[in-house]
Short mmCIF file of C-alpha atoms and ligand atoms in Angstrom, two decimals:
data_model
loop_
_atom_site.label_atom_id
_atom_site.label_comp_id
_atom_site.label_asym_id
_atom_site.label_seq_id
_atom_site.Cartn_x
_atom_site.Cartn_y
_atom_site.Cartn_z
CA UNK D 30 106.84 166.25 -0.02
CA UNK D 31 106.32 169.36 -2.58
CA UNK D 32 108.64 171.76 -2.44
CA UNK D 33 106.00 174.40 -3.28
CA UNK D 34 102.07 174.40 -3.62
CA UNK D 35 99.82 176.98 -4.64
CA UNK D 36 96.64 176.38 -3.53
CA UNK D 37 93.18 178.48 -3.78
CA UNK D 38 93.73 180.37 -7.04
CA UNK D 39 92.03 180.38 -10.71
CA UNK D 40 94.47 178.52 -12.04
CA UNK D 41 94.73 179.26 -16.21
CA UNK D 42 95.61 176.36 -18.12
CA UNK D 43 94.69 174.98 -21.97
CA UNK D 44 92.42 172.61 -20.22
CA UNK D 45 90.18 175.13 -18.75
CA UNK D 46 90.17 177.64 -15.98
CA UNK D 47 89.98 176.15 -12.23
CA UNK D 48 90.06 176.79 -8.49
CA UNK D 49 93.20 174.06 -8.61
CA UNK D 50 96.64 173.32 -6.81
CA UNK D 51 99.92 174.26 -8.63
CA UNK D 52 102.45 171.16 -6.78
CA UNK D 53 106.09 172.24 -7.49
CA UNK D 54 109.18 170.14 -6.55
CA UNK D 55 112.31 171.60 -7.43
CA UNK D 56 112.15 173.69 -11.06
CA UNK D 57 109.33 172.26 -12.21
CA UNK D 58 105.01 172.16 -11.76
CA UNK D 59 104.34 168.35 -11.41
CA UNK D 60 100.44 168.38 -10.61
CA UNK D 61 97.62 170.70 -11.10
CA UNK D 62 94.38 169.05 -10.00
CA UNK D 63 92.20 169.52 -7.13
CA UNK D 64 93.51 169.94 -3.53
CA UNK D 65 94.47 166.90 -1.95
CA UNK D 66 94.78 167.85 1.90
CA UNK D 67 96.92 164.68 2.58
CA UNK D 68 100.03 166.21 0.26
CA UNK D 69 102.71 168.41 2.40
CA UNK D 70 104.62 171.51 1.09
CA UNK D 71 107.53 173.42 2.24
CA UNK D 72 105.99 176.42 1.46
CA UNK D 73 102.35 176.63 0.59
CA UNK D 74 101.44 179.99 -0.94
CA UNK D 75 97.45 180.80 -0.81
CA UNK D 76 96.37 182.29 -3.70
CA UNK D 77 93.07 182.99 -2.83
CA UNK D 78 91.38 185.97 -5.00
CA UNK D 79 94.17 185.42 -7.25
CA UNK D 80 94.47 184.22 -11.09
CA UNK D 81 97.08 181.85 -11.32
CA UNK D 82 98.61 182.31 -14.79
CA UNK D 83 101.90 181.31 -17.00
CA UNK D 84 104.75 183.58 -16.69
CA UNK D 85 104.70 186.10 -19.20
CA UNK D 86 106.91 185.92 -22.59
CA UNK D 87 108.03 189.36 -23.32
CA UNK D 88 109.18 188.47 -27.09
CA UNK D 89 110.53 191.52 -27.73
CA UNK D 90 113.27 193.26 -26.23
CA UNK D 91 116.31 195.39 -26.99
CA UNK D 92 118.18 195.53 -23.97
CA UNK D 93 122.18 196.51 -24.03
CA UNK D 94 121.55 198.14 -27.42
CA UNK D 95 122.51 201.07 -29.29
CA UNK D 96 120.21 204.09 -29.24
CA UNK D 97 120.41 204.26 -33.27
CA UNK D 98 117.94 207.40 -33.26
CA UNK D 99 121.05 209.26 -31.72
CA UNK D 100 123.75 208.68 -34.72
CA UNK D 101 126.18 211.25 -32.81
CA UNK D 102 126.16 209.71 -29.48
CA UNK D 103 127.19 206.03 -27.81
CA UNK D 104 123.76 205.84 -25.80
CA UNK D 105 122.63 202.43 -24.81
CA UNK D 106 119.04 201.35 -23.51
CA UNK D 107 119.67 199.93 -19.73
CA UNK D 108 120.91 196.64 -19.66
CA UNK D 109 119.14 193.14 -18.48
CA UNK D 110 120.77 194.08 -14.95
CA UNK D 111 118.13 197.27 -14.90
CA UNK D 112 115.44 195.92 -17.01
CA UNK D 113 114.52 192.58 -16.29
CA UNK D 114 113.71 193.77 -12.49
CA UNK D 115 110.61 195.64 -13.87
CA UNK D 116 109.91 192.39 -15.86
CA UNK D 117 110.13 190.24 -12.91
CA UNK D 118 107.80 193.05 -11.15
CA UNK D 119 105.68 192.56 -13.98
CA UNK D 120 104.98 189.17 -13.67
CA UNK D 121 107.37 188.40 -16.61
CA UNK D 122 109.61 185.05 -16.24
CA UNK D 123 111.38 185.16 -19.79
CA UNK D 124 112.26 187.90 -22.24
CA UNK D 125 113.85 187.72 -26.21
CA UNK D 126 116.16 189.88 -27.20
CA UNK D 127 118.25 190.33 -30.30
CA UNK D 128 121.59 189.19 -31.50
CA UNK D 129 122.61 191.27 -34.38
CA UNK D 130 124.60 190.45 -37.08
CA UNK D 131 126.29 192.59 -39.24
CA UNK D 132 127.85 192.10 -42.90
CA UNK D 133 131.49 192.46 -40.49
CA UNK D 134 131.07 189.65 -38.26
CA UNK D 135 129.54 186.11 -38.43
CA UNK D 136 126.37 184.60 -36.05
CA UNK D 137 128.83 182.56 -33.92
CA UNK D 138 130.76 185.77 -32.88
CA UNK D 139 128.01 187.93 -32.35
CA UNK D 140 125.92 185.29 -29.95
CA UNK D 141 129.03 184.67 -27.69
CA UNK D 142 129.46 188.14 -27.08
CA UNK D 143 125.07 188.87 -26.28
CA UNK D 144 125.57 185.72 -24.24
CA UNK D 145 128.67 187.12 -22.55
CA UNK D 146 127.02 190.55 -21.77
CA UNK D 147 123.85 188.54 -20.44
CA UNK D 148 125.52 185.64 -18.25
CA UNK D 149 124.73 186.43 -14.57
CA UNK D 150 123.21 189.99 -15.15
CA UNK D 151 119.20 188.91 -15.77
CA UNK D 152 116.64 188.58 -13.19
CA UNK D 153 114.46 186.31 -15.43
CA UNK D 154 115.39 183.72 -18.10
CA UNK D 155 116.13 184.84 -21.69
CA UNK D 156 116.90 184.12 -25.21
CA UNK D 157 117.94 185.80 -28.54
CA UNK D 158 116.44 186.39 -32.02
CA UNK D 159 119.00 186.34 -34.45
CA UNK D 160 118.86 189.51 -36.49
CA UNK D 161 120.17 189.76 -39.79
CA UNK D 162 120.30 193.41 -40.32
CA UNK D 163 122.03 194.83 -43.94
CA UNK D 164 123.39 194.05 -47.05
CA UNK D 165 125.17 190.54 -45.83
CA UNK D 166 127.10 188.70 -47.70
CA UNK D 167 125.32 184.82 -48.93
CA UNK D 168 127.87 183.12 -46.33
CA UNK D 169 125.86 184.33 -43.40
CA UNK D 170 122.92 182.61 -44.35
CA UNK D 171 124.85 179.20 -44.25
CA UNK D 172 125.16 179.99 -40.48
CA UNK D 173 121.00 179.80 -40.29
CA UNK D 174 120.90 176.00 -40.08
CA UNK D 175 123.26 175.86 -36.60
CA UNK D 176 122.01 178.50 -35.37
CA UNK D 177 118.77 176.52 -35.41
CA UNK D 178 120.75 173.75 -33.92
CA UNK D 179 122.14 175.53 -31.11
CA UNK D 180 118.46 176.89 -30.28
CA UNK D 181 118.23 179.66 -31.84
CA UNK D 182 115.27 179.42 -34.54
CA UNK D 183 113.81 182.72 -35.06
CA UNK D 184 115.69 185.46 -37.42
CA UNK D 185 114.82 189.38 -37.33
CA UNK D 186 115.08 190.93 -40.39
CA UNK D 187 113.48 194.69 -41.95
CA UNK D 188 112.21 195.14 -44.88
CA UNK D 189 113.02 199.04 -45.28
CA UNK D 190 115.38 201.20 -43.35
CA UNK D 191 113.35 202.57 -40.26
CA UNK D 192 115.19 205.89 -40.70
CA UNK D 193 116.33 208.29 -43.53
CA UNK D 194 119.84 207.99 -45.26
CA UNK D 195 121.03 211.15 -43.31
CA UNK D 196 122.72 211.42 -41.48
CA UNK D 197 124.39 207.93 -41.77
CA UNK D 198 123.11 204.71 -39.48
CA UNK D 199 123.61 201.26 -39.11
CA UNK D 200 121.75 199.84 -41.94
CA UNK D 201 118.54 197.59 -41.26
CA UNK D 202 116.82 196.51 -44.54
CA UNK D 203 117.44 193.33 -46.02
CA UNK D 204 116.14 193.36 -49.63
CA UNK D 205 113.51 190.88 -50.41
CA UNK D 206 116.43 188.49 -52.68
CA UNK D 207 118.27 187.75 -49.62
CA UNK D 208 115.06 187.66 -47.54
CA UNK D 209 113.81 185.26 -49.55
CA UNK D 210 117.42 183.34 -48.97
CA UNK D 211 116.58 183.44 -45.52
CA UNK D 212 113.63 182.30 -46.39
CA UNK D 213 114.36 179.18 -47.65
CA UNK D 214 116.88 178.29 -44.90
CA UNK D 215 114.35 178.14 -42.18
CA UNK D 216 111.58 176.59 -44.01
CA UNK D 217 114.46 174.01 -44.69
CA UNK D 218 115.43 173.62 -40.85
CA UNK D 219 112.76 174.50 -38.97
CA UNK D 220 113.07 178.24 -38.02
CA UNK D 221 111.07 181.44 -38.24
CA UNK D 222 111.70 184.59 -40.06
CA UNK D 223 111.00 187.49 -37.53
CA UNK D 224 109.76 190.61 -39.62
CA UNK D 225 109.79 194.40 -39.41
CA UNK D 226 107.90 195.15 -42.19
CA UNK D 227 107.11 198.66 -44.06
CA UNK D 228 107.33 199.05 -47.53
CA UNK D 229 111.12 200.78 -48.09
CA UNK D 230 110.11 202.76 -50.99
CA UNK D 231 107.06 204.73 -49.44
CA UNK D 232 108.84 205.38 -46.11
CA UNK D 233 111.77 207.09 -47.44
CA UNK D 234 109.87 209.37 -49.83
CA UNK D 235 107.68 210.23 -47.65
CA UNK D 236 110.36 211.40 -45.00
CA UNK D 237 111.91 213.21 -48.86
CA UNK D 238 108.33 214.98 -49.12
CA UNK D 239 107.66 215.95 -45.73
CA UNK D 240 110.90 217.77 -45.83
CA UNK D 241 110.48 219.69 -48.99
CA UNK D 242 107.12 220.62 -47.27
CA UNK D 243 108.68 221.61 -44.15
CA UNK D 244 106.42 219.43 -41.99
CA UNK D 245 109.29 217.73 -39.88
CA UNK D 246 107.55 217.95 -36.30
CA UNK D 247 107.31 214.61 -34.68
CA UNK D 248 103.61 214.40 -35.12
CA UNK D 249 103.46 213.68 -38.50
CA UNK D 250 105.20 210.16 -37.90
CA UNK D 251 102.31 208.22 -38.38
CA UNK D 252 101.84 209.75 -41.65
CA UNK D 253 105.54 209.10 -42.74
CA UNK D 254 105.28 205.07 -41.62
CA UNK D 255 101.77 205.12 -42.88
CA UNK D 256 99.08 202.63 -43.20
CA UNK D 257 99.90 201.89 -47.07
CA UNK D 258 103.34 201.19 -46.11
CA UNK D 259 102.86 198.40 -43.89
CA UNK D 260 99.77 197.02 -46.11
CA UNK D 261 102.13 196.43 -48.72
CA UNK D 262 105.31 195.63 -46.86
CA UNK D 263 102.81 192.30 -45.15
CA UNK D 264 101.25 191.63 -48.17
CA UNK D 265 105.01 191.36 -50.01
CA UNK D 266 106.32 189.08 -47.26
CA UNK D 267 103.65 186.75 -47.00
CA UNK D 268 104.01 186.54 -50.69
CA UNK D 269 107.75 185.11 -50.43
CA UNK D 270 106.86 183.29 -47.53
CA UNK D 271 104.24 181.40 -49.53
CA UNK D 272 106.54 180.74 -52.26
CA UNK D 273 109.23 179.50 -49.87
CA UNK D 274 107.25 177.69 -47.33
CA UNK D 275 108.37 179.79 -44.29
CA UNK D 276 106.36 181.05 -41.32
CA UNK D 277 106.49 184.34 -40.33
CA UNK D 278 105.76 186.30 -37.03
CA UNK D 279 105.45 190.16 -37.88
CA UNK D 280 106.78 191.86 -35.12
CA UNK D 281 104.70 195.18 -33.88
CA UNK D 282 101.68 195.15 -36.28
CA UNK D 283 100.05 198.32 -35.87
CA UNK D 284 97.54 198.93 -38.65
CA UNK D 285 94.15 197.36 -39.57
CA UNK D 286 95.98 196.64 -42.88
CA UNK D 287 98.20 194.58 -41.25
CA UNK D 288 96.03 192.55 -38.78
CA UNK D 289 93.93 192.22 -42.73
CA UNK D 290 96.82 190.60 -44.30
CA UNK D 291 97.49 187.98 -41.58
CA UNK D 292 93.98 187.07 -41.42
CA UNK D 293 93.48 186.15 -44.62
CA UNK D 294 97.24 184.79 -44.84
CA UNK D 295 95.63 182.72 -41.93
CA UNK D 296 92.76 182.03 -43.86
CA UNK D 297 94.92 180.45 -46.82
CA UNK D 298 96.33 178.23 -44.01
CA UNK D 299 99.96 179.84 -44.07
CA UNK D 300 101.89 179.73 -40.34
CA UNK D 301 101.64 183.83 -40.43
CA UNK D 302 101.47 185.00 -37.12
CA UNK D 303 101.33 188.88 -35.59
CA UNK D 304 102.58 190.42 -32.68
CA UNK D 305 101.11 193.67 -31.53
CA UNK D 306 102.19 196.09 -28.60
CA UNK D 307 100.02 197.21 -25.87
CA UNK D 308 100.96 200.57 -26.81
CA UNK D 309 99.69 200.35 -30.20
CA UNK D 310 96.15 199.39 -28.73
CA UNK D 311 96.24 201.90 -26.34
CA UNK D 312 97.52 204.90 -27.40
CA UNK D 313 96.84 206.63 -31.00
CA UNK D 314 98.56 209.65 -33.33
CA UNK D 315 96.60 212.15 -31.59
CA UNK D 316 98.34 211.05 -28.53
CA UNK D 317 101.83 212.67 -30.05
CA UNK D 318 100.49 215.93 -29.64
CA UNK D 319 100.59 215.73 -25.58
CA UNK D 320 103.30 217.10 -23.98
CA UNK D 321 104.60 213.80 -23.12
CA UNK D 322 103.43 212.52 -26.83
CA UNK D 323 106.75 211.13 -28.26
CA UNK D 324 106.80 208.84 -25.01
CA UNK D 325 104.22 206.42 -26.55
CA UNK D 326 106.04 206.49 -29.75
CA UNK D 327 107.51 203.18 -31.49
CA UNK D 328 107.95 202.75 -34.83
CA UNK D 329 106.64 202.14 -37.24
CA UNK D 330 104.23 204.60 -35.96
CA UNK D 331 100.94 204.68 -33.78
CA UNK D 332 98.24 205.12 -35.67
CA UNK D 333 94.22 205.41 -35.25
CA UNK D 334 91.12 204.38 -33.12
CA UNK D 335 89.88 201.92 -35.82
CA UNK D 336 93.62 200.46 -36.23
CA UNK D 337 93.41 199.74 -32.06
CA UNK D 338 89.64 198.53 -32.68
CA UNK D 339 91.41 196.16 -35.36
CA UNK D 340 94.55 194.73 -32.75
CA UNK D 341 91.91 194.60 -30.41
CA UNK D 342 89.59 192.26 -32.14
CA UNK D 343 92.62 190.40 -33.40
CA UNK D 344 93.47 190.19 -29.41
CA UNK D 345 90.91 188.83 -28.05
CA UNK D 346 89.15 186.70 -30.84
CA UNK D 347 92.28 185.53 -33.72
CA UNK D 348 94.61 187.01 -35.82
CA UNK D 349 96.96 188.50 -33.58
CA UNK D 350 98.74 186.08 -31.49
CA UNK D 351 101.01 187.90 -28.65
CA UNK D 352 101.45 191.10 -27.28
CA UNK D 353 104.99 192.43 -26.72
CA UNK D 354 106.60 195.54 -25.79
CA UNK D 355 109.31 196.51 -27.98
CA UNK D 356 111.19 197.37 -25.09
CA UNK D 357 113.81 199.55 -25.56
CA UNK D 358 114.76 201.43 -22.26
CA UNK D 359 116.26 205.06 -21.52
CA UNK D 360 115.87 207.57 -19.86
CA UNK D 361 113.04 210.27 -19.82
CA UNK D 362 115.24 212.33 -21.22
CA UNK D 363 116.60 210.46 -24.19
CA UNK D 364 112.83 209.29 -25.10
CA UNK D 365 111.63 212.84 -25.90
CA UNK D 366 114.97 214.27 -26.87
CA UNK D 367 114.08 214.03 -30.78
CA UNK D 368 111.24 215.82 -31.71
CA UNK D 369 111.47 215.82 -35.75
CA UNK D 370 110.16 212.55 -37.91
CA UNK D 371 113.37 211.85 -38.35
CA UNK D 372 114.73 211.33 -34.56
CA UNK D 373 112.13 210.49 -32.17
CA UNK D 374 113.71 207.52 -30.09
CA UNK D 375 111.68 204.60 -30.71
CA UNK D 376 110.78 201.32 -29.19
CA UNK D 377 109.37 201.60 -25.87
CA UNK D 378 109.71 200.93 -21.71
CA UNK D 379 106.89 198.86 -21.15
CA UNK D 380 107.68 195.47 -20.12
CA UNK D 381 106.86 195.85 -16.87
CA UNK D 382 103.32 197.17 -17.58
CA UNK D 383 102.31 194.60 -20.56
CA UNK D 384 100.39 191.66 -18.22
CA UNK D 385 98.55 194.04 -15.89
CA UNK D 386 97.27 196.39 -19.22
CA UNK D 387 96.49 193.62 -21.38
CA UNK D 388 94.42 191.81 -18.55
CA UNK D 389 92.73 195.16 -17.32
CA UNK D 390 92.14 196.48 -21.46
CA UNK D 391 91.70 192.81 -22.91
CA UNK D 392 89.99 190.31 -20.01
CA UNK D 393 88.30 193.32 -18.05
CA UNK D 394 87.10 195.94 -20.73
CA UNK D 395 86.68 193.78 -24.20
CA UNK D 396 85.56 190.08 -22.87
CA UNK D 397 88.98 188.43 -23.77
CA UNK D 398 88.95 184.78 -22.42
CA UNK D 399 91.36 183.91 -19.54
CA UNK D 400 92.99 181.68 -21.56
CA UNK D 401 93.16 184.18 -24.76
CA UNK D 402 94.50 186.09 -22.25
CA UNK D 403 97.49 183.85 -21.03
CA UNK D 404 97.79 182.80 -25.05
CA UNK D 405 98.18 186.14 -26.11
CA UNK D 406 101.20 187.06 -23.01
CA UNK D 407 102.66 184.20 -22.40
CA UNK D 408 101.39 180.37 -24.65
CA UNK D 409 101.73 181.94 -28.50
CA UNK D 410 105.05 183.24 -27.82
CA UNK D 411 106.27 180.35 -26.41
CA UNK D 412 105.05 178.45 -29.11
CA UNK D 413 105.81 180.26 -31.95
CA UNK D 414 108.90 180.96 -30.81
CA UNK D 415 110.08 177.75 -29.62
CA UNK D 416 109.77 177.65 -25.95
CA UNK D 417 106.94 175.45 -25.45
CA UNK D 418 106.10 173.12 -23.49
CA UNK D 419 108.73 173.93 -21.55
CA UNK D 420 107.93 177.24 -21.28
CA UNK D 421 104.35 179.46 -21.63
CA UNK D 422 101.82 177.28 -19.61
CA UNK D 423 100.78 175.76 -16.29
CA UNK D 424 101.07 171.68 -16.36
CA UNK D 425 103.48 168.92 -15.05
CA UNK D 426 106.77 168.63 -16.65
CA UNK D 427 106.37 172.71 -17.43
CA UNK D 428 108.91 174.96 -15.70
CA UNK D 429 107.70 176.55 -12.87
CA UNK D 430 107.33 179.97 -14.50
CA UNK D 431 104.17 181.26 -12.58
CA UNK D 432 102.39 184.98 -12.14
CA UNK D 433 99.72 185.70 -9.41
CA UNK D 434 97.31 188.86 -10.40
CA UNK D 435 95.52 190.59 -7.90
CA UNK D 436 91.97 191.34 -9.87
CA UNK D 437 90.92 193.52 -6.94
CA UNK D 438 93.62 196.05 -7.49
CA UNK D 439 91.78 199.01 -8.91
CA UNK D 440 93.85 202.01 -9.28
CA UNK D 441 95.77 204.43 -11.28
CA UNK D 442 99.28 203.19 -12.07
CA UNK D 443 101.82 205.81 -10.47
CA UNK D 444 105.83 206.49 -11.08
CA UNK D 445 105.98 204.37 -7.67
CA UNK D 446 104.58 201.26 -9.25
CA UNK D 447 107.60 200.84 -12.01
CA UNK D 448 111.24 199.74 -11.14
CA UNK D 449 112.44 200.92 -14.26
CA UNK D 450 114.22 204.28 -15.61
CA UNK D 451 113.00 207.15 -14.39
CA UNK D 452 109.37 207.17 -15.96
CA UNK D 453 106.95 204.98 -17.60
CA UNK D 454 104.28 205.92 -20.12
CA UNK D 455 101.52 204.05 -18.04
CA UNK D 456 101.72 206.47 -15.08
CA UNK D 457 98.18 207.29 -14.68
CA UNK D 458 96.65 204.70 -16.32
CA UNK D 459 93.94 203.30 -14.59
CA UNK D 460 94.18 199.10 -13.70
CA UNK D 461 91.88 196.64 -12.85
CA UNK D 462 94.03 193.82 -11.89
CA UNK D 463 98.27 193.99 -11.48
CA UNK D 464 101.07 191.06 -10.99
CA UNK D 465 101.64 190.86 -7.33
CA UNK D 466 103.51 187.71 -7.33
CA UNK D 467 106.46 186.13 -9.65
CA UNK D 468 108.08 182.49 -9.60
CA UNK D 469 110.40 181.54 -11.83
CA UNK D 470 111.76 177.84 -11.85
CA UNK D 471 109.93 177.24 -8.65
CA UNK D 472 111.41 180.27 -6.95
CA UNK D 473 109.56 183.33 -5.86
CA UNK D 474 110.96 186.27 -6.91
CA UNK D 475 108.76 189.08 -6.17
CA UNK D 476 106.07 189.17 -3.75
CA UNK D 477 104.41 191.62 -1.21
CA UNK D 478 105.77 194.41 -3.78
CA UNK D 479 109.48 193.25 -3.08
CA UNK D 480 112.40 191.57 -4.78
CA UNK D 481 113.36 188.67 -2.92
CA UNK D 482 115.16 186.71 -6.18
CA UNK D 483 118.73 186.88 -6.99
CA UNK D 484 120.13 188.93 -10.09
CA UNK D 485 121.66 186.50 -12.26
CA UNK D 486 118.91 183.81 -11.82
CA UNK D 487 117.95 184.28 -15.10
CA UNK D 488 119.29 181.36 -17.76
CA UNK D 489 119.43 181.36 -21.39
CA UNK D 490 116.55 178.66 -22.80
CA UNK D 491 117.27 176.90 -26.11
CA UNK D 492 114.15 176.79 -28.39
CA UNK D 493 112.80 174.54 -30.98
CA UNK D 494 110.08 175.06 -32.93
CA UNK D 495 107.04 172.52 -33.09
CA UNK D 496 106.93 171.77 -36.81
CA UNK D 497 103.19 172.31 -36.32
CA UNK D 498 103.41 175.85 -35.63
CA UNK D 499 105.83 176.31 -39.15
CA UNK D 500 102.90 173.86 -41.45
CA UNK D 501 99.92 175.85 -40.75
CA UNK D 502 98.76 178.88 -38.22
CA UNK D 503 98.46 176.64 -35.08
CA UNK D 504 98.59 179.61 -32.30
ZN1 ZN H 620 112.04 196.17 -32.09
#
């Protein structure tokens, strides 16, 4: 006898889209086929009028993190405790975060203590990227290849400092000599080099010029981390990358220019993969002018209605392989605090939100495939990040990581509908389709608009990278 069967739902998997049974025993799916009447459940969950799709990957998080836009203060974003309950809400079963490493400590140190601050406070499972963020000294990079090891194969780094010099911050940019280091290292042992990338040089003088010229106001972001910037900071990577062998996944591409570069990157048959954020094809610059403007803000920057045209086509067709959220949670508050170029708080709440907007903008309004759809929230991250099979798709052997959407819903999204913080930028937004149901290892967690999981479920997953995905752009 099952444990737990899901029967009468379009059930998404890489085979093809089906009305087919999900049989679960224990933490795992261990058939999807047609219904066979004679097998017996403990629970059977009828999912009729429902998609059956993969748990979503939010690859992109920054949970328990310093608020670095706020130099004076010792703000945090909310914790996993807070955040992953709007994941789980939003039909999200595993999240990655960020270990960061600084030039005063060593990866070792630094994972223990995210793993410490993690253990029994997530709702859904989890794992780190391992971020190398300013000048570190050469022995760091000797760390890459156990990292790897332990299961840990994807490494953050930025190629310019997000902010100006002043007043002082944690550094981010690694310069290109020691990202090509870390380069080498993970084309050696099977890793990925995880990239924020805007050219260094064209950021900071433009924050030097639009000071001089007394145009500080927060709107003028998107002309500070500009197109050019992030045209050239892609086109520069992928240029070491080549020369090393290394894949790359460009975190929150935002720009035409950059969806350009990976394509033809992709074209050349080099494992370059993007991300984009459902905020970047949704919202736009003008959008910074509204009163709640600086809520949609991440940076780089957003930018314009033929950059979303470009992350959409890249969406739904190739080019860009996952959505993510850049999830960075606070309050109202602390999101539109900063108003200057220099101190908006960026990243984003939005985790929660990601499945139901990319299925309602993507599937619904631009003809995106159910399975491009399930690829591009839940399959490419797991596989370019390392989590596949066991993670990112419906079949036997696969953890039971599964989301039910309601395509009926149609509605505007209201405070009401988020679990998170005290606001979320989609309030208002009008959905065709929304998460109603969660499971993760063969548990429900959410359903009928209710927690019913345990906090603390959540696990940390080791990853490893098919060597496929690091030869040649395979998702
Ligand atoms: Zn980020």
């Amino acid at each position: 006898m099952l444990d737990l069967l899901i029967r009468g739902g379009d059930v998404v998997t890489p085979q093809g889209v089906g009305k087919w049974s999900v049989g679960i025993q224990g933490e795992q799916i261990v058939s999807v086929g047609v219904e066979d009447p004679s097998v017996q459940a403990g629970r059977v969950i009828d999912a009729s009028g429902k998609l059956v799709v993969p748990g979503g990957i939010e690859p992109h998080a920054h949970l328990a993190s310093l608020v670095s836009m706020q130099p004076s203060g010792r703000e945090f974003t909310l914790g996993p405790e807070e955040d992953t309950l709007g994941m789980a809400f939003g039909g999200v079963t595993t999240h990655i975060d960020f270990c960061w490493v600084h030039p005063a400590t060593d990866v070792q140190t630094a994972l223990q203590r995210r793993m410490e601050r993690w253990k029994g406070k997530a709702w859904v499972d989890y794992s780190f990227h391992i971020a190398l963020g300013g000048p570190l000294p050469l022995k760091t990079f000797e760390q890459i290849p156990d990292a790897i090891k332990e299961g840990f194969p994807s490494f953050k780094v930025f190629t310019n400092e997000v902010l100006p010099p002043h007043p002082r911050r944690q550094p981010f940019r690694l310069d290109f000599g020691r990202i090509q280091l870390a380069m080498e290292k993970v084309a050696k042992y099977d890793g990925i080099v995880v990239v924020h990338a805007e050219d260094d040089d064209i950021v900071q003088f433009n924050y030097e010029k639009f000071r001089e010229e007394g145009r500080t106001e927060g709107a003028n972001l998107h002309l500070v981390h500009n197109k050019l910037s992030e045209q050239l900071a892609f086109r520069r990577t992928i240029g070491v990358a080549a020369a090393t062998g290394a894949a790359v996944y460009f975190v929150h591409t935002s720009a035409r220019d950059g969806v350009e570069a990976v394509v033809e990157a992709r074209a050349h048959r080099l494992p370059i993969y993007a991300e984009t954020l459902h905020h970047y094809a949704c919202f736009s610059a003008e959008d910074y002018k509204k009163p709640r403007g600086f809520c949609y803000h991440t940076y780089p920057s957003l930018k314009y209605p033929d950059d979303q045209k470009a992350l959409w086509e890249g969406l739904v067709r190739d080019g860009v392989s996952t959505t993510a959220t850049d999830e960075y949670p606070t309050s109202l508050e602390a999101k539109l605090r900063g108003k200057q170029i220099d101190d908006v708080t960026g990243g984003n709440l939005g985790a929660e939100a990601r499945m139901g907007i990319v299925y309602t903008e993507g599937v619904v309004k631009r003809g995106m495939s159910l399975q491009r759809f399930a690829d591009v929230t839940s399959t490419n991250a797991a596989r370019i990040l390392g989590l596949y099979p066991r993670k990112g798709v419906i079949a036997p052997g696969s953890d039971a990581d599964i989301a039910l959407i309601d395509t009926s819903i149609n509605r505007a999204l209201a405070r009401e509908d988020f679990h998170v913080s005290d606001y979320s930028p989609w309030e208002g937004w009008q959905v065709r389709g929304w998460p109603v149901m969660t499971i993760l290892r063969g548990k429900v967690l959410v359903e009928d608009g209710r927690m019913v999981g345990q906090l603390g479920g959540g696990r940390v997953i080791p990853r490893k990278i098919d060597p496929v995905i690091l030869r040649r752009p395979a998702s």
